[in-house]
Amino acid sequence: MKILKPEAQIGAGELRDRLAAVRRFDLAGIPIARPLSLLVGDEVGYTMELLAGMTAIGSLATVPPGGVAEWFQSTGGLRRRLRLLALGAEALDRLHSRGLSYGDVSPGNILVSTRSEHDQVHLIDPDNVSVHARPLRTAHVTHGYAAPELAQGTSGQDTLTDVFAFAVLAFEILALVHPFRGDVIDQRPELEASAFRGEWPWIDHPSDHRNESRQGLSREMVLTKGLRRLVSLTFEAGLRHPERRPSMREWHEKLDQAALLMVACPACAGTYHAGLSRCPWCKGSARPPVVRCDVHGLVPAGAVPGTAGDVETDRLRSLILAAHQPQLVAARTGLLCLDRGPSEVPVDPGEPLVELSWGGGPNLMVRRVGRHEVYVVNRSARRSSQLAAGETWPLDLTESGRWTIHFGGRNEIHRFIRILLPRQGA
């Protein structure tokens, strides 16, 4: 149960109207704690589902005394943080796609699984969810995460203020430092409010170094090139021009792609980008050999008027398969349309499709683990095989590049994975 306190600028009646509106919003399929019932009587508030085994995502940026690396890995490491943030971005993107803004993206309003082996994400405190830019007098934000226009009082909440707050949170979770709390702000706390209003550059600004920081993890180690671009867009051009901020969908795609490019160090179990030749955590262990798997789209001949033969899209995303480190391909990666499938049962983005595993030898194993149609094709040899549920197919890597793994009907537009040659070096 959550109780809201009426303020001088907003009365109990308006609070109750806001909560009633939130209950009418279509939030189906979004992991958010929807108000179950409104309180009656003098108190204003609502009851919501109790979420057990979860903690605030901000705990992943709260570094305890002692070694950072050991704690970072014990809480799931880089790959888990990327996955959790990707799931958070996906939830917010679904909210935005329905014309709604969340209003108060913050370390305490996104819950994640307490156990590091689990990757559940849930939004809570939906009382700020709005279908339009809420008037300034009713906006509720968290200090340090509100977009400059909210902190300055020049605008109301919308999807672009959500994006800014999420960017701050994502940077802090990954780099372990607030993007606007540089060394000078740490030494002079009275400047913090002005920094959060956007009156100071962010700590990694390429030309204005007034607010630089010596804190946090190496950005090159924890942020892919794509993520660094989104951060720069948000905190530079997007600082005073909200329309230049990337969308939440871009954040979801880049975070999800980054998580798929991680490998685990066989020596210390730390996860890092497969583009590195050695583990940056234990400073020495060579990266295990990897196989790159590229996801494409396929338009079969005749599926679209005017196409005489099969048409493939450019690479949509990639995933890295390291030796002795199986990967599950989920619906969000393999299926073209998540709102339709081979059955009337709704498709969850996290549904597993296949498990890919490779022991470093000549065969890569493809095992169907979900309910969706999967088949493998070797066009040059004119061979194909439909996989039954639970069936494993040994894919010969000497024919790498010829074999493809398909998700969907043979005569329907769908996605497929192409396996490339194993790589030992960076």
Tab-separated table of C-alpha atoms in Angstrom:
chain	number	residue	atom	x	y	z
A	1	MET	CA	0.000	0.000	0.000
A	2	LYS	CA	1.216	3.509	-0.801
A	3	ILE	CA	-0.173	6.639	0.834
A	4	LEU	CA	0.192	9.987	-0.946
A	5	LYS	CA	0.334	13.244	0.981
A	6	PRO	CA	-1.599	16.173	-0.516
A	7	GLU	CA	0.543	19.276	-0.915
A	8	ALA	CA	-0.194	22.978	-1.007
A	9	GLN	CA	-0.225	22.955	-4.818
A	10	ILE	CA	-2.270	19.797	-5.281
A	11	GLY	CA	-5.211	18.704	-3.188
A	12	ALA	CA	-6.551	15.316	-2.195
A	13	GLY	CA	-9.249	15.464	-4.884
A	14	GLU	CA	-6.755	15.969	-7.690
A	15	LEU	CA	-4.567	13.165	-6.347
A	16	ARG	CA	-7.541	10.796	-6.347
A	17	ASP	CA	-8.433	11.815	-9.916
A	18	ARG	CA	-4.867	11.132	-11.018
A	19	LEU	CA	-4.862	7.647	-9.470
A	20	ALA	CA	-8.251	6.856	-10.999
A	21	ALA	CA	-6.892	7.851	-14.433
A	22	VAL	CA	-3.842	5.601	-14.003
A	23	ARG	CA	-6.107	2.637	-13.262
A	24	ARG	CA	-7.879	3.207	-16.607
A	25	PHE	CA	-4.688	3.228	-18.685
A	26	ASP	CA	-3.916	0.162	-20.803
A	27	LEU	CA	-0.838	-1.209	-19.023
A	28	ALA	CA	-1.242	-4.828	-20.145
A	29	GLY	CA	2.063	-6.464	-21.014
A	30	ILE	CA	4.108	-3.821	-19.190
A	31	PRO	CA	5.913	-4.899	-15.992
A	32	ILE	CA	4.524	-2.110	-13.826
A	33	ALA	CA	2.783	-2.199	-10.442
A	34	ARG	CA	-0.654	-1.043	-11.473
A	35	PRO	CA	-2.865	0.290	-8.640
A	36	LEU	CA	-5.206	-2.544	-7.611
A	37	SER	CA	-7.598	-0.450	-5.559
A	38	LEU	CA	-7.870	3.089	-4.227
A	39	LEU	CA	-8.027	3.867	-0.537
A	40	VAL	CA	-11.254	5.284	0.819
A	41	GLY	CA	-11.681	7.743	3.638
A	42	ASP	CA	-9.414	10.605	4.556
A	43	GLU	CA	-6.179	9.081	3.266
A	44	VAL	CA	-5.218	9.215	-0.421
A	45	GLY	CA	-3.383	6.232	-1.831
A	46	TYR	CA	-3.684	2.811	-3.386
A	47	THR	CA	-2.818	-0.821	-2.948
A	48	MET	CA	-0.496	-2.577	-5.352
A	49	GLU	CA	0.923	-6.036	-5.847
A	50	LEU	CA	3.633	-7.056	-3.376
A	51	LEU	CA	6.857	-7.869	-5.217
A	52	ALA	CA	8.959	-10.386	-3.316
A	53	GLY	CA	12.624	-11.096	-3.934
A	54	MET	CA	13.294	-7.741	-5.563
A	55	THR	CA	15.394	-4.703	-4.730
A	56	ALA	CA	15.859	-1.187	-6.115
A	57	ILE	CA	18.090	-1.018	-9.172
A	58	GLY	CA	19.994	1.771	-7.421
A	59	SER	CA	21.636	-0.904	-5.257
A	60	LEU	CA	23.738	-1.807	-8.312
A	61	ALA	CA	25.394	1.618	-8.150
A	62	THR	CA	25.867	1.714	-4.375
A	63	VAL	CA	29.482	0.629	-4.018
A	64	PRO	CA	30.284	-0.817	-0.579
A	65	PRO	CA	33.661	-0.264	1.127
A	66	GLY	CA	36.292	-2.586	-0.248
A	67	GLY	CA	37.077	-3.903	-3.704
A	68	VAL	CA	34.855	-2.628	-6.491
A	69	ALA	CA	35.612	-5.447	-8.943
A	70	GLU	CA	34.639	-8.261	-6.567
A	71	TRP	CA	31.372	-6.554	-5.590
A	72	PHE	CA	30.604	-5.662	-9.224
A	73	GLN	CA	30.897	-9.322	-10.257
A	74	SER	CA	29.010	-10.637	-7.207
A	75	THR	CA	25.998	-8.514	-8.179
A	76	GLY	CA	25.920	-9.958	-11.684
A	77	GLY	CA	28.681	-8.093	-13.470
A	78	LEU	CA	28.436	-6.020	-16.614
A	79	ARG	CA	26.293	-8.371	-18.683
A	80	ARG	CA	23.558	-8.546	-16.017
A	81	ARG	CA	23.525	-4.775	-15.590
A	82	LEU	CA	23.114	-4.348	-19.343
A	83	ARG	CA	20.293	-6.901	-19.411
A	84	LEU	CA	18.454	-5.287	-16.503
A	85	LEU	CA	18.761	-1.837	-18.024
A	86	ALA	CA	17.623	-3.190	-21.397
A	87	LEU	CA	14.534	-4.682	-19.743
A	88	GLY	CA	13.865	-1.387	-17.964
A	89	ALA	CA	14.191	0.501	-21.245
A	90	GLU	CA	11.899	-2.030	-22.930
A	91	ALA	CA	9.215	-1.495	-20.270
A	92	LEU	CA	9.452	2.290	-20.618
A	93	ASP	CA	9.425	2.029	-24.409
A	94	ARG	CA	6.192	0.011	-24.262
A	95	LEU	CA	4.728	2.686	-22.003
A	96	HIS	CA	5.829	5.433	-24.425
A	97	SER	CA	4.391	3.540	-27.408
A	98	ARG	CA	0.953	3.919	-25.784
A	99	GLY	CA	1.323	7.668	-25.465
A	100	LEU	CA	2.193	7.552	-21.762
A	101	SER	CA	5.143	8.926	-19.826
A	102	TYR	CA	6.338	7.402	-16.553
A	103	GLY	CA	7.287	10.685	-14.913
A	104	ASP	CA	9.820	9.682	-12.255
A	105	VAL	CA	12.505	7.322	-13.545
A	106	SER	CA	14.851	6.917	-10.589
A	107	PRO	CA	17.020	4.359	-8.741
A	108	GLY	CA	14.210	3.547	-6.337
A	109	ASN	CA	11.349	3.207	-8.819
A	110	ILE	CA	12.779	0.324	-10.858
A	111	LEU	CA	12.966	-2.968	-8.999
A	112	VAL	CA	15.208	-5.852	-10.078
A	113	SER	CA	15.743	-9.383	-8.850
A	114	THR	CA	17.709	-9.538	-5.626
A	115	ARG	CA	19.504	-12.732	-6.659
A	116	SER	CA	22.192	-12.081	-9.248
A	117	GLU	CA	21.277	-15.168	-11.288
A	118	HIS	CA	17.834	-13.723	-12.049
A	119	ASP	CA	16.989	-10.835	-14.402
A	120	GLN	CA	13.473	-9.690	-13.515
A	121	VAL	CA	12.582	-5.980	-13.779
A	122	HIS	CA	9.467	-4.182	-12.523
A	123	LEU	CA	8.418	-0.535	-12.434
A	124	ILE	CA	6.697	0.673	-9.272
A	125	ASP	CA	5.028	3.871	-8.049
A	126	PRO	CA	2.894	4.474	-11.173
A	127	ASP	CA	1.098	7.469	-9.664
A	128	ASN	CA	3.024	9.833	-11.969
A	129	VAL	CA	2.114	8.001	-15.199
A	130	SER	CA	0.511	10.553	-17.508
A	131	VAL	CA	-0.897	10.786	-20.999
A	132	HIS	CA	0.308	14.370	-21.461
A	133	ALA	CA	2.881	16.815	-20.123
A	134	ARG	CA	1.639	17.271	-16.597
A	135	PRO	CA	1.387	20.831	-15.310
A	136	LEU	CA	4.489	21.883	-13.423
A	137	ARG	CA	2.774	22.267	-10.099
A	138	THR	CA	1.913	18.549	-9.981
A	139	ALA	CA	5.218	17.122	-11.223
A	140	HIS	CA	7.053	14.814	-8.816
A	141	VAL	CA	10.695	14.097	-9.626
A	142	THR	CA	13.771	12.656	-7.939
A	143	HIS	CA	16.637	15.054	-7.285
A	144	GLY	CA	19.535	14.327	-9.599
A	145	TYR	CA	17.470	12.446	-12.210
A	146	ALA	CA	15.015	15.067	-13.412
A	147	ALA	CA	15.655	16.522	-16.857
A	148	PRO	CA	16.933	20.136	-16.792
A	149	GLU	CA	13.609	21.520	-18.007
A	150	LEU	CA	11.866	19.861	-15.053
A	151	ALA	CA	14.522	20.971	-12.566
A	152	GLN	CA	14.322	24.522	-13.938
A	153	GLY	CA	10.529	24.508	-13.863
A	154	THR	CA	10.160	25.403	-17.537
A	155	SER	CA	8.332	22.282	-18.729
A	156	GLY	CA	6.249	19.336	-17.599
A	157	GLN	CA	6.990	15.643	-17.778
A	158	ASP	CA	6.871	13.754	-21.055
A	159	THR	CA	8.633	10.872	-22.777
A	160	LEU	CA	11.744	13.002	-23.379
A	161	THR	CA	12.129	13.781	-19.674
A	162	ASP	CA	11.837	10.028	-19.062
A	163	VAL	CA	14.668	9.450	-21.538
A	164	PHE	CA	16.942	11.934	-19.786
A	165	ALA	CA	16.321	10.429	-16.357
A	166	PHE	CA	16.906	6.926	-17.713
A	167	ALA	CA	20.183	8.005	-19.336
A	168	VAL	CA	21.413	9.367	-15.990
A	169	LEU	CA	20.426	6.139	-14.265
A	170	ALA	CA	21.950	3.865	-16.921
A	171	PHE	CA	25.257	5.741	-16.886
A	172	GLU	CA	25.385	5.578	-13.092
A	173	ILE	CA	24.594	1.842	-12.974
A	174	LEU	CA	27.251	1.013	-15.571
A	175	ALA	CA	30.034	3.512	-14.808
A	176	LEU	CA	29.347	3.822	-11.040
A	177	VAL	CA	29.430	7.622	-11.141
A	178	HIS	CA	26.688	10.233	-11.624
A	179	PRO	CA	27.124	11.954	-15.015
A	180	PHE	CA	26.754	15.458	-13.522
A	181	ARG	CA	28.495	15.012	-10.187
A	182	GLY	CA	32.119	15.706	-11.075
A	183	ASP	CA	35.052	16.369	-8.787
A	184	VAL	CA	34.238	20.062	-8.369
A	185	ILE	CA	30.633	19.249	-7.411
A	186	ASP	CA	31.818	16.691	-4.859
A	187	GLN	CA	34.076	19.316	-3.301
A	188	ARG	CA	31.436	22.053	-3.371
A	189	PRO	CA	28.018	20.483	-2.659
A	190	GLU	CA	26.317	23.871	-2.918
A	191	LEU	CA	26.848	23.648	-6.696
A	192	GLU	CA	24.996	20.360	-7.030
A	193	ALA	CA	21.577	21.884	-7.702
A	194	SER	CA	22.941	24.043	-10.535
A	195	ALA	CA	24.694	21.006	-12.048
A	196	PHE	CA	21.419	19.074	-12.007
A	197	ARG	CA	19.710	22.017	-13.721
A	198	GLY	CA	22.110	21.599	-16.630
A	199	GLU	CA	24.240	24.653	-15.841
A	200	TRP	CA	27.416	22.564	-15.754
A	201	PRO	CA	28.728	20.201	-18.432
A	202	TRP	CA	28.501	16.483	-17.854
A	203	ILE	CA	31.642	14.800	-16.516
A	204	ASP	CA	32.841	13.393	-19.879
A	205	HIS	CA	32.156	16.437	-22.035
A	206	PRO	CA	34.674	16.367	-24.923
A	207	SER	CA	35.645	20.069	-24.735
A	208	ASP	CA	34.352	21.543	-21.469
A	209	HIS	CA	36.293	19.901	-18.630
A	210	ARG	CA	35.086	22.058	-15.713
A	211	ASN	CA	33.102	19.175	-14.227
A	212	GLU	CA	35.310	16.217	-15.093
A	213	SER	CA	35.548	13.293	-12.698
A	214	ARG	CA	38.276	10.881	-11.702
A	215	GLN	CA	35.686	8.508	-10.277
A	216	GLY	CA	33.914	5.524	-11.756
A	217	LEU	CA	34.825	2.702	-14.092
A	218	SER	CA	36.449	3.181	-17.477
A	219	ARG	CA	33.750	4.210	-19.940
A	220	GLU	CA	35.405	2.222	-22.748
A	221	MET	CA	35.173	-0.886	-20.575
A	222	VAL	CA	31.510	-0.649	-19.574
A	223	LEU	CA	29.919	1.250	-22.476
A	224	THR	CA	29.885	0.031	-26.059
A	225	LYS	CA	30.429	2.526	-28.839
A	226	GLY	CA	26.679	2.642	-29.453
A	227	LEU	CA	25.916	3.367	-25.805
A	228	ARG	CA	28.571	6.086	-25.634
A	229	ARG	CA	26.878	7.751	-28.606
A	230	LEU	CA	23.482	7.719	-26.869
A	231	VAL	CA	24.986	9.132	-23.668
A	232	SER	CA	26.719	11.932	-25.576
A	233	LEU	CA	23.556	12.812	-27.495
A	234	THR	CA	21.524	13.004	-24.306
A	235	PHE	CA	23.961	14.999	-22.174
A	236	GLU	CA	25.316	17.322	-24.866
A	237	ALA	CA	22.905	18.223	-27.679
A	238	GLY	CA	19.957	16.875	-25.681
A	239	LEU	CA	20.799	18.784	-22.511
A	240	ARG	CA	19.006	21.953	-23.633
A	241	HIS	CA	17.235	20.554	-26.696
A	242	PRO	CA	15.028	17.657	-25.557
A	243	GLU	CA	13.980	16.822	-29.115
A	244	ARG	CA	17.581	15.777	-29.877
A	245	ARG	CA	17.579	13.056	-27.235
A	246	PRO	CA	17.504	9.471	-28.495
A	247	SER	CA	14.278	7.551	-27.972
A	248	MET	CA	13.740	4.901	-25.320
A	249	ARG	CA	13.566	2.356	-28.132
A	250	GLU	CA	17.113	3.267	-29.153
A	251	TRP	CA	18.228	2.795	-25.558
A	252	HIS	CA	16.553	-0.596	-25.436
A	253	GLU	CA	18.109	-1.743	-28.703
A	254	LYS	CA	21.643	-0.606	-27.835
A	255	LEU	CA	21.527	-2.025	-24.304
A	256	ASP	CA	20.119	-5.326	-25.518
A	257	GLN	CA	22.723	-5.523	-28.284
A	258	ALA	CA	25.517	-4.704	-25.822
A	259	ALA	CA	24.416	-7.520	-23.502
A	260	LEU	CA	24.539	-9.977	-26.421
A	261	LEU	CA	28.157	-9.003	-27.141
A	262	MET	CA	29.472	-9.878	-23.675
A	263	VAL	CA	31.646	-12.880	-22.816
A	264	ALA	CA	32.610	-14.255	-19.403
A	265	CYS	CA	36.248	-14.584	-18.350
A	266	PRO	CA	37.065	-18.270	-17.650
A	267	ALA	CA	39.426	-17.177	-14.853
A	268	CYS	CA	37.494	-14.546	-12.853
A	269	ALA	CA	33.961	-14.900	-14.335
A	270	GLY	CA	33.848	-11.147	-15.054
A	271	THR	CA	31.879	-10.233	-18.154
A	272	TYR	CA	33.218	-7.853	-20.789
A	273	HIS	CA	32.937	-6.897	-24.448
A	274	ALA	CA	34.037	-9.620	-26.853
A	275	GLY	CA	35.961	-7.032	-28.865
A	276	LEU	CA	38.638	-6.989	-26.163
A	277	SER	CA	41.449	-9.530	-26.452
A	278	ARG	CA	41.948	-9.846	-22.683
A	279	CYS	CA	39.794	-9.627	-19.585
A	280	PRO	CA	39.868	-6.064	-18.187
A	281	TRP	CA	38.888	-7.293	-14.716
A	282	CYS	CA	41.703	-9.712	-13.928
A	283	LYS	CA	44.103	-7.902	-16.282
A	284	GLY	CA	45.529	-10.881	-18.066
A	285	SER	CA	43.320	-13.804	-19.026
A	286	ALA	CA	42.951	-14.127	-22.778
A	287	ARG	CA	39.465	-13.922	-24.174
A	288	PRO	CA	38.078	-17.358	-25.087
A	289	PRO	CA	37.495	-18.121	-28.771
A	290	VAL	CA	34.109	-16.883	-29.976
A	291	VAL	CA	31.601	-17.383	-32.759
A	292	ARG	CA	29.599	-14.426	-34.033
A	293	CYS	CA	25.958	-15.014	-34.869
A	294	ASP	CA	24.253	-12.347	-36.990
A	295	VAL	CA	20.488	-11.796	-36.997
A	296	HIS	CA	18.879	-10.855	-40.337
A	297	GLY	CA	15.369	-10.582	-41.697
A	298	LEU	CA	14.174	-12.727	-44.603
A	299	VAL	CA	11.430	-11.893	-47.112
A	300	PRO	CA	10.664	-15.177	-48.944
A	301	ALA	CA	9.939	-15.116	-52.657
A	302	GLY	CA	6.332	-14.082	-53.255
A	303	ALA	CA	5.744	-12.887	-49.673
A	304	VAL	CA	5.739	-9.315	-50.952
A	305	PRO	CA	4.422	-8.416	-54.427
A	306	GLY	CA	7.231	-7.747	-56.852
A	307	THR	CA	9.876	-9.981	-55.225
A	308	ALA	CA	11.038	-12.720	-57.557
A	309	GLY	CA	13.422	-14.368	-55.086
A	310	ASP	CA	14.270	-14.372	-51.403
A	311	VAL	CA	15.412	-11.005	-50.043
A	312	GLU	CA	17.606	-10.653	-46.947
A	313	THR	CA	17.909	-7.543	-44.813
A	314	ASP	CA	21.186	-6.162	-43.568
A	315	ARG	CA	22.374	-7.373	-40.176
A	316	LEU	CA	19.857	-6.358	-37.506
A	317	ARG	CA	22.015	-7.286	-34.511
A	318	SER	CA	24.660	-9.783	-33.452
A	319	LEU	CA	25.231	-12.087	-30.538
A	320	ILE	CA	28.500	-13.594	-29.378
A	321	LEU	CA	28.819	-17.278	-28.518
A	322	ALA	CA	31.978	-18.073	-26.537
A	323	ALA	CA	33.351	-21.570	-26.061
A	324	HIS	CA	31.628	-23.378	-23.161
A	325	GLN	CA	29.246	-20.444	-22.586
A	326	PRO	CA	25.762	-21.343	-23.948
A	327	GLN	CA	23.439	-18.563	-25.094
A	328	LEU	CA	19.644	-18.539	-25.105
A	329	VAL	CA	18.061	-16.734	-28.047
A	330	ALA	CA	14.871	-15.053	-26.811
A	331	ALA	CA	11.795	-13.963	-28.725
A	332	ARG	CA	12.858	-10.296	-28.637
A	333	THR	CA	15.944	-11.261	-30.661
A	334	GLY	CA	14.640	-13.981	-32.974
A	335	LEU	CA	10.990	-13.215	-33.677
A	336	LEU	CA	10.041	-10.519	-36.144
A	337	CYS	CA	6.622	-9.769	-34.643
A	338	LEU	CA	6.193	-10.285	-30.918
A	339	ASP	CA	2.440	-9.688	-31.015
A	340	ARG	CA	1.759	-12.640	-33.255
A	341	GLY	CA	3.146	-16.114	-33.540
A	342	PRO	CA	2.196	-19.649	-34.433
A	343	SER	CA	-0.514	-19.707	-31.735
A	344	GLU	CA	-3.093	-17.453	-30.143
A	345	VAL	CA	-1.038	-17.335	-26.925
A	346	PRO	CA	0.595	-13.895	-26.476
A	347	VAL	CA	4.326	-13.850	-27.094
A	348	ASP	CA	6.495	-12.665	-24.234
A	349	PRO	CA	9.725	-10.967	-25.403
A	350	GLY	CA	11.702	-13.106	-22.968
A	351	GLU	CA	10.388	-16.443	-24.250
A	352	PRO	CA	13.286	-18.752	-25.187
A	353	LEU	CA	13.532	-19.977	-28.771
A	354	VAL	CA	16.773	-21.931	-29.035
A	355	GLU	CA	19.886	-22.578	-26.983
A	356	LEU	CA	23.195	-22.243	-28.793
A	357	SER	CA	26.242	-23.962	-27.333
A	358	TRP	CA	29.760	-24.507	-28.589
A	359	GLY	CA	32.582	-26.460	-26.992
A	360	GLY	CA	35.299	-24.934	-29.161
A	361	GLY	CA	35.252	-27.840	-31.620
A	362	PRO	CA	33.900	-28.291	-35.164
A	363	ASN	CA	30.209	-28.453	-34.195
A	364	LEU	CA	27.875	-25.805	-32.808
A	365	MET	CA	24.801	-27.275	-31.133
A	366	VAL	CA	21.368	-25.770	-31.810
A	367	ARG	CA	18.631	-26.952	-29.414
A	368	ARG	CA	15.011	-25.887	-29.747
A	369	VAL	CA	13.773	-25.001	-26.267
A	370	GLY	CA	10.578	-23.040	-26.988
A	371	ARG	CA	7.178	-23.500	-28.588
A	372	HIS	CA	7.930	-21.472	-31.700
A	373	GLU	CA	8.806	-22.933	-35.085
A	374	VAL	CA	12.544	-23.378	-35.721
A	375	TYR	CA	14.300	-24.867	-38.723
A	376	VAL	CA	17.855	-24.898	-40.073
A	377	VAL	CA	18.808	-24.415	-43.710
A	378	ASN	CA	21.905	-24.953	-45.830
A	379	ARG	CA	21.018	-23.319	-49.135
A	380	SER	CA	24.174	-24.263	-50.997
A	381	ALA	CA	23.612	-27.940	-50.223
A	382	ARG	CA	19.831	-27.571	-50.508
A	383	ARG	CA	19.355	-29.129	-47.090
A	384	SER	CA	16.930	-28.145	-44.357
A	385	SER	CA	15.552	-29.652	-41.197
A	386	GLN	CA	12.605	-28.754	-38.981
A	387	LEU	CA	13.474	-29.036	-35.275
A	388	ALA	CA	11.035	-30.649	-32.882
A	389	ALA	CA	10.674	-29.278	-29.350
A	390	GLY	CA	13.758	-30.324	-27.392
A	391	GLU	CA	15.632	-31.558	-30.484
A	392	THR	CA	19.332	-30.704	-30.891
A	393	TRP	CA	20.991	-30.128	-34.269
A	394	PRO	CA	24.802	-30.301	-34.668
A	395	LEU	CA	25.791	-27.505	-37.035
A	396	ASP	CA	29.099	-28.117	-38.814
A	397	LEU	CA	31.261	-24.982	-38.459
A	398	THR	CA	33.374	-25.980	-41.453
A	399	GLU	CA	30.324	-24.901	-43.409
A	400	SER	CA	29.935	-21.748	-41.323
A	401	GLY	CA	28.123	-19.006	-43.184
A	402	ARG	CA	26.100	-21.496	-45.191
A	403	TRP	CA	23.870	-22.648	-42.337
A	404	THR	CA	21.085	-20.420	-41.090
A	405	ILE	CA	18.657	-20.864	-38.173
A	406	HIS	CA	15.126	-19.663	-38.951
A	407	PHE	CA	12.288	-18.551	-36.668
A	408	GLY	CA	8.918	-18.562	-38.420
A	409	GLY	CA	7.053	-20.036	-41.362
A	410	ARG	CA	9.027	-20.814	-44.518
A	411	ASN	CA	6.714	-18.672	-46.642
A	412	GLU	CA	6.363	-15.819	-44.135
A	413	ILE	CA	8.588	-12.844	-43.426
A	414	HIS	CA	10.733	-13.810	-40.447
A	415	ARG	CA	14.166	-13.520	-38.843
A	416	PHE	CA	17.083	-15.886	-39.080
A	417	ILE	CA	20.580	-16.255	-37.625
A	418	ARG	CA	23.700	-16.747	-39.714
A	419	ILE	CA	26.704	-18.356	-38.001
A	420	LEU	CA	30.112	-16.920	-38.867
A	421	LEU	CA	33.557	-18.491	-38.487
A	422	PRO	CA	35.072	-18.914	-34.999
A	423	ARG	CA	37.541	-16.204	-33.925
A	424	GLN	CA	40.383	-16.460	-31.455
A	425	GLY	CA	41.774	-12.901	-31.508
A	426	ALA	CA	40.062	-9.582	-30.889
